[in-house]
Short mmCIF file of N, CA, C and O and ligand atoms in Angstrom, two decimals:
data_model
loop_
_atom_site.label_atom_id
_atom_site.label_comp_id
_atom_site.label_asym_id
_atom_site.label_seq_id
_atom_site.Cartn_x
_atom_site.Cartn_y
_atom_site.Cartn_z
N MET A 1 74.71 -4.37 4.94
CA MET A 1 74.24 -3.36 3.99
C MET A 1 72.89 -3.88 3.32
O MET A 1 72.93 -5.11 2.92
N ALA A 2 72.04 -3.21 3.16
CA ALA A 2 70.76 -3.56 2.47
C ALA A 2 71.03 -4.21 1.05
O ALA A 2 71.88 -3.52 0.34
N PRO A 3 70.36 -5.28 0.66
CA PRO A 3 70.70 -5.80 -0.69
C PRO A 3 70.65 -4.85 -1.89
O PRO A 3 71.28 -4.87 -2.68
N ASP A 4 69.58 -3.85 -1.72
CA ASP A 4 69.48 -3.02 -2.85
C ASP A 4 70.43 -1.88 -2.91
O ASP A 4 70.42 -1.14 -3.76
N ALA A 5 71.22 -1.81 -1.89
CA ALA A 5 72.32 -0.85 -1.81
C ALA A 5 73.64 -1.34 -2.19
O ALA A 5 74.64 -0.63 -2.43
N GLN A 6 73.77 -2.77 -2.47
CA GLN A 6 75.09 -3.30 -2.63
C GLN A 6 75.39 -3.03 -4.11
O GLN A 6 74.66 -3.03 -5.02
N GLY A 7 76.79 -3.00 -4.35
CA GLY A 7 77.26 -3.02 -5.62
C GLY A 7 77.28 -1.69 -6.33
O GLY A 7 77.44 -1.50 -7.44
N ALA A 8 76.90 -0.59 -5.55
CA ALA A 8 76.92 0.88 -5.98
C ALA A 8 78.13 1.64 -5.55
O ALA A 8 78.12 2.68 -5.77
N GLY A 9 79.13 0.93 -5.02
CA GLY A 9 80.26 1.75 -4.55
C GLY A 9 80.35 2.25 -3.15
O GLY A 9 81.23 2.86 -2.79
N LEU A 10 79.25 2.01 -2.43
CA LEU A 10 79.22 2.41 -1.00
C LEU A 10 80.23 1.79 -0.14
O LEU A 10 80.91 2.57 0.60
N GLY A 11 80.38 0.58 -0.25
CA GLY A 11 81.43 -0.10 0.50
C GLY A 11 82.76 0.34 0.32
O GLY A 11 83.56 0.60 1.23
N ARG A 12 83.11 0.50 -1.05
CA ARG A 12 84.41 1.10 -1.39
C ARG A 12 84.62 2.57 -0.77
O ARG A 12 85.63 2.78 -0.28
N ALA A 13 83.50 3.32 -0.90
CA ALA A 13 83.67 4.62 -0.45
C ALA A 13 83.88 4.78 0.99
O ALA A 13 84.74 5.55 1.57
N ILE A 14 83.29 3.73 1.84
CA ILE A 14 83.39 3.84 3.30
C ILE A 14 84.82 3.34 3.65
O ILE A 14 85.50 3.95 4.49
N VAL A 15 85.31 2.27 3.02
CA VAL A 15 86.62 1.79 3.32
C VAL A 15 87.68 2.73 2.96
O VAL A 15 88.59 2.97 3.72
N GLU A 16 87.59 3.38 1.79
CA GLU A 16 88.50 4.36 1.36
C GLU A 16 88.51 5.64 2.32
O GLU A 16 89.69 6.13 2.52
N ALA A 17 87.38 5.98 2.78
CA ALA A 17 87.36 7.24 3.73
C ALA A 17 88.05 6.85 5.10
O ALA A 17 88.94 7.63 5.65
N LEU A 18 87.89 5.52 5.48
CA LEU A 18 88.56 5.17 6.61
C LEU A 18 89.97 5.06 6.45
O LEU A 18 90.92 5.28 7.42
N LEU A 19 90.61 4.56 5.29
CA LEU A 19 91.88 4.44 4.96
C LEU A 19 92.43 6.03 4.98
O LEU A 19 93.71 6.22 5.46
N GLU A 20 91.80 6.80 4.39
CA GLU A 20 92.35 8.16 4.40
C GLU A 20 92.44 8.72 5.82
O GLU A 20 93.41 9.45 6.05
N GLU A 21 91.45 8.40 6.62
CA GLU A 21 91.45 8.93 7.93
C GLU A 21 92.66 8.20 8.71
O GLU A 21 93.51 8.95 9.60
N ALA A 22 93.00 7.04 8.41
CA ALA A 22 94.11 6.31 8.99
C ALA A 22 95.43 6.95 8.63
O ALA A 22 96.44 7.08 9.32
N ARG A 23 95.65 7.34 7.28
CA ARG A 23 96.70 8.04 6.79
C ARG A 23 96.87 9.42 7.56
O ARG A 23 97.88 9.77 7.97
N GLU A 24 95.77 10.05 7.66
CA GLU A 24 95.88 11.35 8.48
C GLU A 24 96.40 11.12 9.84
O GLU A 24 97.07 11.98 10.63
N ARG A 25 96.05 10.02 10.45
CA ARG A 25 96.50 9.73 11.83
C ARG A 25 97.88 9.00 11.86
O ARG A 25 98.41 8.56 12.77
N ASP A 26 98.35 8.89 10.64
CA ASP A 26 99.86 8.34 10.62
C ASP A 26 99.96 6.98 11.01
O ASP A 26 100.93 6.48 11.62
N LEU A 27 98.83 6.15 10.76
CA LEU A 27 98.76 4.75 11.15
C LEU A 27 99.71 3.88 10.25
O LEU A 27 99.91 4.29 9.02
N ASP A 28 100.25 2.76 10.80
CA ASP A 28 100.95 1.84 9.96
C ASP A 28 100.11 0.94 9.23
O ASP A 28 100.39 0.55 7.99
N MET A 29 99.01 0.45 9.78
CA MET A 29 98.19 -0.69 9.28
C MET A 29 96.84 -0.54 9.61
O MET A 29 96.51 0.07 10.74
N VAL A 30 95.88 -0.99 8.83
CA VAL A 30 94.49 -1.05 9.22
C VAL A 30 94.06 -2.54 9.09
O VAL A 30 94.57 -3.26 8.05
N PHE A 31 93.24 -2.98 9.94
CA PHE A 31 92.85 -4.40 9.82
C PHE A 31 91.29 -4.52 9.97
O PHE A 31 90.68 -3.58 10.51
N ALA A 32 90.82 -5.62 9.61
CA ALA A 32 89.33 -5.99 9.78
C ALA A 32 89.22 -7.44 9.94
O ALA A 32 90.03 -8.24 9.43
N PHE A 33 88.12 -7.87 10.51
CA PHE A 33 87.78 -9.28 10.52
C PHE A 33 86.41 -9.24 9.47
O PHE A 33 85.56 -8.53 9.68
N THR A 34 86.51 -10.17 8.62
CA THR A 34 85.35 -10.21 7.61
C THR A 34 84.95 -11.61 7.15
O THR A 34 85.75 -12.48 7.13
N TYR A 35 83.65 -11.67 6.51
CA TYR A 35 83.14 -12.75 5.77
C TYR A 35 83.35 -12.35 4.23
O TYR A 35 83.04 -13.32 3.43
N GLU A 36 83.68 -11.16 3.98
CA GLU A 36 83.74 -10.66 2.56
C GLU A 36 85.04 -10.48 2.09
O GLU A 36 85.59 -9.45 1.83
N LEU A 37 85.91 -11.62 2.06
CA LEU A 37 87.39 -11.56 1.81
C LEU A 37 87.58 -10.90 0.39
O LEU A 37 88.49 -10.12 0.17
N LYS A 38 86.85 -11.31 -0.60
CA LYS A 38 86.95 -10.90 -1.81
C LYS A 38 86.85 -9.34 -2.04
O LYS A 38 87.47 -8.61 -2.82
N PHE A 39 85.90 -8.92 -1.42
CA PHE A 39 85.65 -7.39 -1.29
C PHE A 39 86.77 -6.75 -0.76
O PHE A 39 87.34 -5.70 -1.49
N PHE A 40 87.28 -7.02 0.41
CA PHE A 40 88.56 -6.51 0.95
C PHE A 40 89.73 -6.67 0.17
O PHE A 40 90.53 -5.78 -0.08
N ALA A 41 89.78 -7.88 -0.58
CA ALA A 41 90.94 -8.05 -1.37
C ALA A 41 91.00 -7.07 -2.59
O ALA A 41 92.07 -6.59 -3.10
N ARG A 42 89.89 -6.89 -3.08
CA ARG A 42 89.58 -5.98 -4.22
C ARG A 42 90.09 -4.55 -3.88
O ARG A 42 90.63 -3.85 -4.81
N LEU A 43 90.10 -4.24 -2.63
CA LEU A 43 90.44 -2.94 -2.20
C LEU A 43 91.94 -2.82 -1.72
O LEU A 43 92.37 -1.94 -1.07
N GLY A 44 92.59 -3.98 -1.91
CA GLY A 44 94.09 -3.98 -1.48
C GLY A 44 94.53 -4.61 -0.15
O GLY A 44 95.58 -4.41 0.19
N PHE A 45 93.39 -5.13 0.50
CA PHE A 45 93.70 -5.82 1.67
C PHE A 45 94.30 -7.19 1.44
O PHE A 45 93.83 -7.80 0.54
N ALA A 46 95.05 -7.63 2.46
CA ALA A 46 95.56 -9.06 2.26
C ALA A 46 95.13 -9.92 3.65
O ALA A 46 95.19 -9.32 4.63
N PRO A 47 94.90 -11.17 3.34
CA PRO A 47 94.47 -12.06 4.49
C PRO A 47 95.90 -12.15 5.47
O PRO A 47 96.89 -12.28 4.89
N ILE A 48 95.57 -12.03 6.63
CA ILE A 48 96.76 -12.27 7.57
C ILE A 48 96.42 -13.26 8.71
O ILE A 48 95.27 -13.54 8.91
N ALA A 49 97.45 -13.84 9.21
CA ALA A 49 97.16 -14.65 10.46
C ALA A 49 96.73 -13.82 11.61
O ALA A 49 97.05 -12.62 11.83
N ARG A 50 95.53 -14.39 12.18
CA ARG A 50 94.97 -13.50 13.33
C ARG A 50 95.77 -13.06 14.30
O ARG A 50 95.51 -12.04 15.05
N GLU A 51 96.92 -13.83 14.44
CA GLU A 51 97.83 -13.51 15.66
C GLU A 51 98.53 -12.23 15.32
O GLU A 51 99.14 -11.58 16.18
N LEU A 52 98.59 -11.66 14.04
CA LEU A 52 99.15 -10.40 13.72
C LEU A 52 98.20 -9.29 14.13
O LEU A 52 98.73 -8.12 14.16
N VAL A 53 97.14 -9.48 14.39
CA VAL A 53 96.03 -8.44 14.83
C VAL A 53 96.47 -7.93 16.17
O VAL A 53 96.62 -8.72 17.13
N PRO A 54 96.68 -6.72 16.33
CA PRO A 54 97.02 -6.15 17.69
C PRO A 54 96.21 -6.53 18.73
O PRO A 54 94.95 -6.57 18.60
N TRP A 55 96.79 -6.86 19.81
CA TRP A 55 95.99 -7.40 21.00
C TRP A 55 94.95 -6.41 21.38
O TRP A 55 93.91 -6.84 21.97
N LYS A 56 95.18 -5.17 21.27
CA LYS A 56 94.26 -4.10 21.73
C LYS A 56 92.81 -4.44 21.06
O LYS A 56 91.70 -4.03 21.57
N ALA A 57 92.85 -4.93 19.87
CA ALA A 57 91.62 -5.15 19.17
C ALA A 57 90.78 -6.30 19.90
O ALA A 57 89.59 -6.26 19.60
N TRP A 58 91.33 -7.18 20.57
CA TRP A 58 90.60 -8.41 21.09
C TRP A 58 89.49 -8.08 22.09
O TRP A 58 88.66 -8.83 22.42
N LYS A 59 89.58 -6.71 22.70
CA LYS A 59 88.69 -6.50 23.58
C LYS A 59 87.31 -6.35 22.86
O LYS A 59 86.28 -6.57 23.53
N ASP A 60 87.32 -6.10 21.57
CA ASP A 60 86.07 -5.99 20.87
C ASP A 60 85.38 -7.46 20.78
O ASP A 60 84.20 -7.50 20.46
N CYS A 61 86.23 -8.41 20.83
CA CYS A 61 85.76 -9.77 20.66
C CYS A 61 85.35 -10.49 22.03
O CYS A 61 84.81 -11.54 21.97
N ALA A 62 85.68 -9.84 23.06
CA ALA A 62 85.52 -10.48 24.40
C ALA A 62 84.01 -10.80 24.65
O ALA A 62 83.76 -11.87 25.33
N ALA A 63 82.94 -10.10 24.14
CA ALA A 63 81.63 -10.30 24.40
C ALA A 63 80.95 -11.08 23.35
O ALA A 63 79.77 -11.38 23.25
N CYS A 64 81.61 -11.44 22.22
CA CYS A 64 81.03 -12.11 21.10
C CYS A 64 80.93 -13.57 21.38
O CYS A 64 81.75 -14.28 21.90
N PRO A 65 79.66 -14.10 21.05
CA PRO A 65 79.51 -15.54 21.34
C PRO A 65 80.30 -16.48 20.48
O PRO A 65 80.47 -17.63 20.81
N LYS A 66 80.92 -15.99 19.44
CA LYS A 66 81.81 -16.72 18.61
C LYS A 66 83.35 -16.61 18.89
O LYS A 66 84.15 -16.90 18.09
N GLN A 67 83.68 -16.00 20.11
CA GLN A 67 84.98 -15.58 20.37
C GLN A 67 85.91 -16.92 20.34
O GLN A 67 87.11 -16.74 20.07
N ASP A 68 85.36 -18.09 20.62
CA ASP A 68 86.19 -19.34 20.66
C ASP A 68 86.01 -20.09 19.30
O ASP A 68 86.76 -21.18 19.20
N CYS A 69 85.29 -19.60 18.42
CA CYS A 69 85.12 -20.35 17.12
C CYS A 69 84.81 -19.29 15.98
O CYS A 69 83.90 -19.53 15.19
N CYS A 70 85.57 -18.33 16.01
CA CYS A 70 85.46 -17.22 15.08
C CYS A 70 85.73 -17.73 13.69
O CYS A 70 86.64 -18.45 13.43
N ASP A 71 84.76 -17.43 12.76
CA ASP A 71 84.84 -17.94 11.34
C ASP A 71 85.09 -16.78 10.46
O ASP A 71 84.88 -16.91 9.20
N GLU A 72 85.50 -15.55 10.82
CA GLU A 72 85.73 -14.43 10.07
C GLU A 72 87.38 -14.59 9.68
O GLU A 72 88.10 -15.17 10.43
N THR A 73 87.66 -13.96 8.57
CA THR A 73 89.03 -13.89 8.18
C THR A 73 89.69 -12.44 8.65
O THR A 73 89.01 -11.46 8.34
N ALA A 74 90.84 -12.64 9.03
CA ALA A 74 91.51 -11.20 9.33
C ALA A 74 92.18 -10.75 8.18
O ALA A 74 92.79 -11.58 7.38
N VAL A 75 92.07 -9.48 7.86
CA VAL A 75 92.74 -8.92 6.70
C VAL A 75 93.35 -7.61 7.15
O VAL A 75 92.94 -6.82 8.09
N ALA A 76 94.36 -7.27 6.35
CA ALA A 76 95.12 -5.96 6.58
C ALA A 76 95.49 -5.17 5.49
O ALA A 76 95.70 -5.76 4.33
N TYR A 77 95.60 -3.88 5.69
CA TYR A 77 96.13 -3.09 4.60
C TYR A 77 97.23 -2.19 5.16
O TYR A 77 96.95 -1.58 6.14
N TRP A 78 98.40 -2.34 4.54
CA TRP A 78 99.58 -1.63 5.15
C TRP A 78 99.66 -0.18 4.45
O TRP A 78 99.76 -0.01 3.18
N LEU A 79 99.72 0.71 5.33
CA LEU A 79 99.86 2.18 4.76
C LEU A 79 101.34 2.65 4.64
O LEU A 79 101.69 3.63 4.00
N LYS A 80 102.12 1.85 5.32
CA LYS A 80 103.63 2.02 5.29
C LYS A 80 104.23 0.74 4.91
O LYS A 80 103.88 -0.35 5.34
N PRO A 81 105.41 0.78 4.21
CA PRO A 81 106.12 -0.56 4.03
C PRO A 81 106.57 -1.26 5.33
O PRO A 81 106.84 -0.52 6.30
N SER A 82 106.25 -2.60 5.42
CA SER A 82 106.59 -3.13 6.57
C SER A 82 107.12 -4.56 6.38
O SER A 82 106.64 -5.30 5.43
N PRO A 83 108.29 -4.96 6.99
CA PRO A 83 108.89 -6.15 6.72
C PRO A 83 108.04 -7.42 7.06
O PRO A 83 108.22 -8.45 6.60
N GLY A 84 107.09 -7.14 7.93
CA GLY A 84 106.17 -8.15 8.46
C GLY A 84 105.05 -8.33 7.54
O GLY A 84 104.24 -9.24 7.66
N ALA A 85 104.82 -7.55 6.59
CA ALA A 85 103.63 -7.65 5.59
C ALA A 85 103.69 -8.77 4.66
O ALA A 85 104.89 -8.95 4.08
N PRO A 86 102.80 -9.65 4.51
CA PRO A 86 102.88 -10.67 3.53
C PRO A 86 102.96 -10.04 2.13
O PRO A 86 102.51 -8.95 1.76
N VAL A 87 103.75 -10.97 1.27
CA VAL A 87 104.08 -10.43 -0.02
C VAL A 87 102.78 -10.91 -1.01
O VAL A 87 102.71 -10.29 -2.16
N PHE A 88 102.01 -11.73 -0.56
CA PHE A 88 100.87 -12.12 -1.42
C PHE A 88 99.69 -11.17 -1.36
O PHE A 88 99.46 -10.60 -0.45
N ARG A 89 98.85 -11.24 -2.43
CA ARG A 89 97.61 -10.58 -2.41
C ARG A 89 96.69 -11.41 -3.14
O ARG A 89 97.06 -12.15 -4.14
N ILE A 90 95.45 -11.32 -2.70
CA ILE A 90 94.33 -12.03 -3.54
C ILE A 90 93.75 -10.89 -4.35
O ILE A 90 93.03 -9.96 -3.82
N LEU A 91 93.80 -10.96 -5.67
CA LEU A 91 93.16 -9.93 -6.53
C LEU A 91 92.17 -10.62 -7.52
O LEU A 91 92.61 -10.92 -8.55
N GLN A 92 90.95 -10.60 -7.25
CA GLN A 92 89.97 -11.12 -8.00
C GLN A 92 88.62 -10.48 -7.79
O GLN A 92 88.52 -9.83 -6.84
C1 COA B 1 80.35 -6.67 1.05
C2 COA B 1 79.86 -5.24 1.00
C3 COA B 1 80.27 -4.47 2.27
C4 COA B 1 80.46 -4.51 -0.18
O1 COA B 1 79.95 -3.38 -0.30
P1 COA B 1 79.37 -2.85 -1.75
O2 COA B 1 78.95 -1.36 -1.68
O3 COA B 1 78.42 -3.72 -2.22
O4 COA B 1 80.68 -2.89 -2.65
P2 COA B 1 81.15 -1.93 -3.76
O5 COA B 1 80.14 -1.52 -4.69
O6 COA B 1 81.85 -0.73 -3.20
O7 COA B 1 82.39 -2.76 -4.45
C5 COA B 1 83.79 -2.41 -4.40
C6 COA B 1 84.46 -3.38 -5.21
O8 COA B 1 84.45 -4.72 -4.56
C7 COA B 1 83.93 -5.57 -5.43
N1 COA B 1 83.05 -6.61 -4.53
C8 COA B 1 82.12 -6.17 -3.74
N2 COA B 1 81.58 -7.22 -3.16
C9 COA B 1 82.19 -8.30 -3.61
C10 COA B 1 82.15 -9.74 -3.36
N3 COA B 1 81.37 -10.24 -2.48
N4 COA B 1 82.90 -10.49 -4.03
C11 COA B 1 83.96 -10.02 -4.97
N5 COA B 1 84.07 -8.83 -5.35
C12 COA B 1 83.19 -7.84 -4.54
C13 COA B 1 83.10 -4.96 -6.44
O9 COA B 1 82.88 -5.67 -7.72
C14 COA B 1 83.90 -3.70 -6.53
O10 COA B 1 84.91 -3.85 -7.39
P3 COA B 1 85.34 -2.69 -8.58
O11 COA B 1 85.31 -1.31 -7.86
O12 COA B 1 86.66 -3.20 -9.08
O13 COA B 1 84.30 -2.89 -9.69
C15 COA B 1 78.29 -5.25 0.85
O14 COA B 1 78.00 -5.81 -0.39
C16 COA B 1 77.54 -6.11 1.97
O15 COA B 1 77.39 -5.53 3.06
N6 COA B 1 77.24 -7.32 1.63
C17 COA B 1 76.36 -7.96 2.48
C18 COA B 1 77.17 -8.92 3.39
C19 COA B 1 77.49 -8.30 4.63
O16 COA B 1 76.64 -7.95 5.37
N7 COA B 1 78.82 -8.06 4.92
C20 COA B 1 79.24 -7.39 6.29
C21 COA B 1 80.67 -7.17 6.19
S1 COA B 1 81.59 -8.65 6.96
#
């Protein structure tokens, strides 16, 4: 995002629109890989072990030059109660 567009609510609007679409599709969980952990935590996402990310997602990583040394954090937002969901949240 361009620096002069940051902090105006655009990121929240995009993520909330995607969460709404996920609810409409009756999904259980939404995940992302990110360098912006605090932004996603602010929106209710929790960091997760990357092993919890569905295998189907890894095809997007196949061509990435960082696939063997990924430095992004996996985060998830549960749309439905899940016994596998971590109980901790980072809220700051
Ligand atoms: C991170 C980014 C996507 C956030 O989008 P944004 O439009 O600036 O964020 P918003 O204005 O919607 O902020 C939503 C909330 O998150 C918080 N937030 C945003 N970025 C944050 C950060 N880096 N650290 C802590 N809180 C942050 C805001 O304070 C706001 O909280 P509030 O609604 O309670 O006041 C955007 O700033 C960005 O693209 N930054 C450049 C880095 C980049 O390229 N990231 C790519 C994604 S990995």
